[in-house]
PDB file of C-alpha atoms and ligand atoms in Angstrom:
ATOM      1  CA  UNK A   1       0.000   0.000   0.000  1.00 93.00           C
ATOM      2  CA  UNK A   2       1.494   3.352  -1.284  1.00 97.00           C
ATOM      3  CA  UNK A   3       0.364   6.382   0.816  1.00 98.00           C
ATOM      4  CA  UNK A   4       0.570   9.859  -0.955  1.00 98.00           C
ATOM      5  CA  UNK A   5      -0.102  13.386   0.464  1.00 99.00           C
ATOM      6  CA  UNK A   6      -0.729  16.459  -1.558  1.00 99.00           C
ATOM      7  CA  UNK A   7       0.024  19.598  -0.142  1.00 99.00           C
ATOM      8  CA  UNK A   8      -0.944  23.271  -0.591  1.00 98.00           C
ATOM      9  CA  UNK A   9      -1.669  26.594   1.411  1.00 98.00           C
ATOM     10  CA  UNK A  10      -5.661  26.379   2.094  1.00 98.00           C
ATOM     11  CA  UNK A  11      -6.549  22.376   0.794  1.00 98.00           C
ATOM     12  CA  UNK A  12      -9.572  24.039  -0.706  1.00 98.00           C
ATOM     13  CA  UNK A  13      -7.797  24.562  -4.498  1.00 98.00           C
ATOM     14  CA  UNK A  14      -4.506  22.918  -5.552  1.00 98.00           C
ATOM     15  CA  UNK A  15      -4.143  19.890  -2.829  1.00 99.00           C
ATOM     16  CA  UNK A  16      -8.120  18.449  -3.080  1.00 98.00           C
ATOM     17  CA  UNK A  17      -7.397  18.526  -7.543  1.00 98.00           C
ATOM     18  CA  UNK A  18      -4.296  16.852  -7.441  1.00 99.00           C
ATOM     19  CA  UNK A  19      -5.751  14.342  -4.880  1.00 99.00           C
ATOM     20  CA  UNK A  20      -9.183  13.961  -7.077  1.00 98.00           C
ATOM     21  CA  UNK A  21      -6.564  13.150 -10.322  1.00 98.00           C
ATOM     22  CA  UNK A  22      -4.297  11.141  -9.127  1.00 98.00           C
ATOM     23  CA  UNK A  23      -7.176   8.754  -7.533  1.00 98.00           C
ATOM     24  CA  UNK A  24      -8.565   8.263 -10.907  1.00 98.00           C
ATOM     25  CA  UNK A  25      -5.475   7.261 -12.258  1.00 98.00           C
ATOM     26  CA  UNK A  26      -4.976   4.328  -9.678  1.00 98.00           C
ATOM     27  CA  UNK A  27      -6.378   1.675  -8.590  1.00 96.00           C
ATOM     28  CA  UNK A  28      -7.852   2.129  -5.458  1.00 92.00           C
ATOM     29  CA  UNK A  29      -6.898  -0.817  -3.380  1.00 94.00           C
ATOM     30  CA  UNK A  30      -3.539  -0.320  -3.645  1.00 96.00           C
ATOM     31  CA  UNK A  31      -2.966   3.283  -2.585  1.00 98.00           C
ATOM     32  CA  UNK A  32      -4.028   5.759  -0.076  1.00 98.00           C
ATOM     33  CA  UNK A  33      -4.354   9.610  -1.404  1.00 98.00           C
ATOM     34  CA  UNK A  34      -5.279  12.006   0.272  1.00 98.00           C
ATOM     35  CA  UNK A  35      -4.316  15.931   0.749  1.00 99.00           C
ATOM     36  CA  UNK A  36      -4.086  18.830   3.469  1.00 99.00           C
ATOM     37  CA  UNK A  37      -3.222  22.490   3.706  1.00 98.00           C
ATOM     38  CA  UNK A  38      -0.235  24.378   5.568  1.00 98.00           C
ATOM     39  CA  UNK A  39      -2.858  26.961   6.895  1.00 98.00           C
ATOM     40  CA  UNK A  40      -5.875  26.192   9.218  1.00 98.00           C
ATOM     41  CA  UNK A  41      -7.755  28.486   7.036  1.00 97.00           C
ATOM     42  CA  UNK A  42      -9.986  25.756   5.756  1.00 98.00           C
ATOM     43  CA  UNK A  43     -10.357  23.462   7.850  1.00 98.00           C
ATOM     44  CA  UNK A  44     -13.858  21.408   7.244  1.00 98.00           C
ATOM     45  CA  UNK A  45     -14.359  22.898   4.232  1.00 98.00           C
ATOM     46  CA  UNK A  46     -15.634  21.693   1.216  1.00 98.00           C
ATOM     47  CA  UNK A  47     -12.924  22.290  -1.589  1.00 98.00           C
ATOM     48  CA  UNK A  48     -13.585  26.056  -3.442  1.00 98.00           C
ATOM     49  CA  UNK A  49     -16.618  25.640  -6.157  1.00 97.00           C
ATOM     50  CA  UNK A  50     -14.158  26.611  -9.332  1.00 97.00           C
ATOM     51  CA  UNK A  51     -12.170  23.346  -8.204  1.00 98.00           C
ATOM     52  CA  UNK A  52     -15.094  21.377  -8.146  1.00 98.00           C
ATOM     53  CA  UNK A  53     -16.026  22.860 -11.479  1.00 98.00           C
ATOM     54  CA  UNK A  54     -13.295  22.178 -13.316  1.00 98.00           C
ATOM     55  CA  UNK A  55     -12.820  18.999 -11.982  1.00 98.00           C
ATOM     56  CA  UNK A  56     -16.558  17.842 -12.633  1.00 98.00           C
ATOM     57  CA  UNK A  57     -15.380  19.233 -16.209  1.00 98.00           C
ATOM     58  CA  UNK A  58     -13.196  16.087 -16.888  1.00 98.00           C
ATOM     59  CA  UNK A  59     -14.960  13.232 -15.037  1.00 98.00           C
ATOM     60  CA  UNK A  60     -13.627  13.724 -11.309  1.00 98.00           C
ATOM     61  CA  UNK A  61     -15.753  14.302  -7.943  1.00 98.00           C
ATOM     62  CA  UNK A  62     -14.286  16.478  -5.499  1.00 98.00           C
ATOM     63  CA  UNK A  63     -17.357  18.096  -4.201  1.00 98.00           C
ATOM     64  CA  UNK A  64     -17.206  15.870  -0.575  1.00 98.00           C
ATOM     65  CA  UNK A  65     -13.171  16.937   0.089  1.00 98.00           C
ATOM     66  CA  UNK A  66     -13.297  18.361   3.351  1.00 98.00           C
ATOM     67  CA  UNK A  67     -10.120  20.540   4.391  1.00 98.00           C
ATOM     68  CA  UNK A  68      -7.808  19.641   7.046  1.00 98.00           C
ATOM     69  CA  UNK A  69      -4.286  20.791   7.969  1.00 98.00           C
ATOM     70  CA  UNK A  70      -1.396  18.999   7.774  1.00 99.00           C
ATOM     71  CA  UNK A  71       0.472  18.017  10.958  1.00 98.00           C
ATOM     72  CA  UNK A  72       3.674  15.989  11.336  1.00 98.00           C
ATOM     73  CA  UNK A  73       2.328  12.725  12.017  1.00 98.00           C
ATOM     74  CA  UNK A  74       1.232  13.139   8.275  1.00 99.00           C
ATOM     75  CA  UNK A  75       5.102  12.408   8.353  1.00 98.00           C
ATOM     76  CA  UNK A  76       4.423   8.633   9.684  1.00 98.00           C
ATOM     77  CA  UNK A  77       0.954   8.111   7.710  1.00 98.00           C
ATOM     78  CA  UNK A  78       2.411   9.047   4.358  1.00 98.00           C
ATOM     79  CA  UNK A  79       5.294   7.933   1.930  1.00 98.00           C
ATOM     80  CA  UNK A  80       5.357  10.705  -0.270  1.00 98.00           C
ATOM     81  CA  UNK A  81       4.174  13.892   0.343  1.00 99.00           C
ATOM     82  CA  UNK A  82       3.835  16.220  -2.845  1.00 99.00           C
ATOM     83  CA  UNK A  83       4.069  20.006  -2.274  1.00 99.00           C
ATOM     84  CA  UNK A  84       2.064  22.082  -5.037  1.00 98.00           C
ATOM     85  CA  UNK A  85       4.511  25.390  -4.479  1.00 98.00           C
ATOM     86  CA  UNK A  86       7.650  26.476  -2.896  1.00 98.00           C
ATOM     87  CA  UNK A  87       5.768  28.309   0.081  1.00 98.00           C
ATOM     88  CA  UNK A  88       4.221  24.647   1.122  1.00 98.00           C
ATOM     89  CA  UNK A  89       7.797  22.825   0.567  1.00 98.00           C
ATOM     90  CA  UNK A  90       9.618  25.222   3.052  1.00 98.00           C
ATOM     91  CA  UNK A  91       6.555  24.926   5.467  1.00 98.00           C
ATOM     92  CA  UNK A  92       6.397  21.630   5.441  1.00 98.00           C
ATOM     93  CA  UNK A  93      10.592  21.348   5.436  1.00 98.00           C
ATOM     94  CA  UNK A  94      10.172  23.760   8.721  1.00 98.00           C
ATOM     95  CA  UNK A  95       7.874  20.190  10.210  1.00 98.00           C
ATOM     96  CA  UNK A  96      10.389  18.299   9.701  1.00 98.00           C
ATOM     97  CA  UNK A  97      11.953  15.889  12.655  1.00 98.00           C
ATOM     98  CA  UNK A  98      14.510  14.254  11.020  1.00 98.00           C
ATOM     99  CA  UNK A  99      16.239  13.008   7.622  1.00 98.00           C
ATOM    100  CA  UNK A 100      13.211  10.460   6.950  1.00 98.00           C
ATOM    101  CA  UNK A 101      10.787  13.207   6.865  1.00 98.00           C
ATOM    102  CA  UNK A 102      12.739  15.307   4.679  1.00 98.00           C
ATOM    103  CA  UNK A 103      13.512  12.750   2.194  1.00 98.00           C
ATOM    104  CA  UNK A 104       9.483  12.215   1.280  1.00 98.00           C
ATOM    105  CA  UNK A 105       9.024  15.606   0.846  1.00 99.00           C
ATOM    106  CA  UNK A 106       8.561  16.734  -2.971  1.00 98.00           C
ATOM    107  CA  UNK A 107       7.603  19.679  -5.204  1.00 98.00           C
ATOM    108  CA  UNK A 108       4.765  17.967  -7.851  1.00 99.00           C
ATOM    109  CA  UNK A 109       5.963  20.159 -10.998  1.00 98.00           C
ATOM    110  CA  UNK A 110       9.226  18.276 -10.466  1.00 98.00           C
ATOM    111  CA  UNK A 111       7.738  14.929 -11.745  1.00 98.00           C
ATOM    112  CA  UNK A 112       7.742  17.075 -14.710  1.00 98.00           C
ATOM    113  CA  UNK A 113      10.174  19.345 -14.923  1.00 98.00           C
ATOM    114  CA  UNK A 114      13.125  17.496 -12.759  1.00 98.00           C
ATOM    115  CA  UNK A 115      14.887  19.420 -10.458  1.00 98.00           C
ATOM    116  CA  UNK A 116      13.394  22.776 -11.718  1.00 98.00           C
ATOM    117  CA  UNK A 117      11.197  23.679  -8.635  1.00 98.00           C
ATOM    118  CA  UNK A 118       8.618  25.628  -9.921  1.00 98.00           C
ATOM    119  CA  UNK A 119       5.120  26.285  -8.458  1.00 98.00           C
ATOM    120  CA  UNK A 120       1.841  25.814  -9.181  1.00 98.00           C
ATOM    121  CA  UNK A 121      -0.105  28.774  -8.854  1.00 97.00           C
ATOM    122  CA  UNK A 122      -1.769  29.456  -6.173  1.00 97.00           C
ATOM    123  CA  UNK A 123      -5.318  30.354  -8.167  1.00 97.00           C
ATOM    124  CA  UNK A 124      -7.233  31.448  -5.402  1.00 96.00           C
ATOM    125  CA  UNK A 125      -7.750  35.264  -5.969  1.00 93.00           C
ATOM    126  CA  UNK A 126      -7.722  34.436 -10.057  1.00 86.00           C
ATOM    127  CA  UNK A 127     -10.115  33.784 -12.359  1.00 82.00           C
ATOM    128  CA  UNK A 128     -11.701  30.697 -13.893  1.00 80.00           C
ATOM    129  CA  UNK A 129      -9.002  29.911 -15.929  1.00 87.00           C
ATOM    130  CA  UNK A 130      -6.677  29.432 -13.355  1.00 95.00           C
ATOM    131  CA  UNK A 131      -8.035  26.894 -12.287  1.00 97.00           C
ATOM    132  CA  UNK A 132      -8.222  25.111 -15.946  1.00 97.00           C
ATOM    133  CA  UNK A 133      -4.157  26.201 -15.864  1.00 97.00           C
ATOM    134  CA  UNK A 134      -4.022  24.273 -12.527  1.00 98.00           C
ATOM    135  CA  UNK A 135      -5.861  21.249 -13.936  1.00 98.00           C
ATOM    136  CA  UNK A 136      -3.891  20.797 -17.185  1.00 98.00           C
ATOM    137  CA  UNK A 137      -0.848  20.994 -14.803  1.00 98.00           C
ATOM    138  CA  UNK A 138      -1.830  18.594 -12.294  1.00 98.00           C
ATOM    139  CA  UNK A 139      -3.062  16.303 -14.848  1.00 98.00           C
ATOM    140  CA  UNK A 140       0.606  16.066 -17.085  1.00 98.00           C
ATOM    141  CA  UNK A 141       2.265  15.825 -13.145  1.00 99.00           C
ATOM    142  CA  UNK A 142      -0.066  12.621 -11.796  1.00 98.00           C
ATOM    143  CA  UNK A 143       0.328  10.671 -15.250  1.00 98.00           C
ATOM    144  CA  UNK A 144       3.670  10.900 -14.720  1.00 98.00           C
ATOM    145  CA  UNK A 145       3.298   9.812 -10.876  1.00 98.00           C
ATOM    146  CA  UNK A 146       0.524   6.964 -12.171  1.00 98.00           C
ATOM    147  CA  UNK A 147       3.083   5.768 -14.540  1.00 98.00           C
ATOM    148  CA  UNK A 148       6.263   5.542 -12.243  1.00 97.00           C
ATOM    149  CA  UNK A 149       3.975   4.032  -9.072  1.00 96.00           C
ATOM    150  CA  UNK A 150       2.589   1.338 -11.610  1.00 90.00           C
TER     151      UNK A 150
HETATM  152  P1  4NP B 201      -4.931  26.464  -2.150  1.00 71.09           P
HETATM  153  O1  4NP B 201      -5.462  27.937  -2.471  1.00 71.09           O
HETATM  154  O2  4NP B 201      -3.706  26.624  -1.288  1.00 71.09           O
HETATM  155  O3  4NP B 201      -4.619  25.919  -3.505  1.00 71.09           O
HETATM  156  O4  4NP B 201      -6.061  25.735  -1.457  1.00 71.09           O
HETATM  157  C1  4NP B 201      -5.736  28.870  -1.465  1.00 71.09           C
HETATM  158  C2  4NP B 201      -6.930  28.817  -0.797  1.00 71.09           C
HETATM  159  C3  4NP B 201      -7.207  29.760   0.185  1.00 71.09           C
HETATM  160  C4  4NP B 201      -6.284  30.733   0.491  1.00 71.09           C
HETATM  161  C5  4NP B 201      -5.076  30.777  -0.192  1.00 71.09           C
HETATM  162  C6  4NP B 201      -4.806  29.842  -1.165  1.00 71.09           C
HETATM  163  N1  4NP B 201      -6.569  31.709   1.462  1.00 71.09           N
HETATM  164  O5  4NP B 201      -5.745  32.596   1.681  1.00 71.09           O
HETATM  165  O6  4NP B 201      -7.646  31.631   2.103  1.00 71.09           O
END
């Protein structure tokens, strides 16, 4: 059983799509997926209606998400934990108790782009198509995580 975290700032944007993709990409006995926030600004909520929009858009229900925030025995529950932007790495970094934890810690885009470190955006105070950005991003990131897991 492979246990995967995604990461952002509020787990009501990012974190809750790349969670929602990467599920339909694998088969659901064999991996737990789930995501949190850095902030407690969310907590309980429902992820933001343009997620669930765009998601809904291409086959995926995130409407039932709820928010949480990450805490470091998210350290012991998951193998991987996938930051969406640099912000969320250093937080998560700053969590850190030892080598282990560090080690499982990793920016998404770089299943892409190795190495480069670049963000996803945070699409919050955006428009719509932000959030379509996000998607196509998220999408090309967790095919490449589906393929290498599989
Ligand atoms: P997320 O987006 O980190 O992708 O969930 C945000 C959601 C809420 C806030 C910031 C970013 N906020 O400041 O409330």
């Amino acid at each position: 059983m492979t246990k995967i975290l995604m990461v952002c700032l509020g787990n009501i944007c990012r974190s809750p799509l790349a969670e929602g993709i990467l599920r339909s990409k694998l088969p659901y006995e064999d991996y737990v997926i789930d995501s949190a926030g850095t902030s407690s600004y969310h907590i309980g909520s429902n992820p933001d209606s343009r997620s669930i929009a765009v998601a809904n858009k291409y086959g995926i229900n995130i409407s039932r998400l709820m928010g949480r925030q990450f805490t470091i025995n998210d350290f012991d529950a998951f193998d991987i934990i996938y930051a969406m932007d640099s912000s969320n790495y250093n937080n998560i970094l700053h969590l850190a108790r030892n080598e282990k934890d560090k080690e499982k810690v990793k920016m998404i885009l770089n299943e892409v782009y190795p190495n480069q470190n670049y963000d996803v955006p945070d699409p919050y105070y955006g428009g719509t198509n932000g959030f379509e950005n996000v998607y196509k991003m998220l999408d090309e990131a967790c095919d490449i995580i589906a393929e290498k897991l599989q």
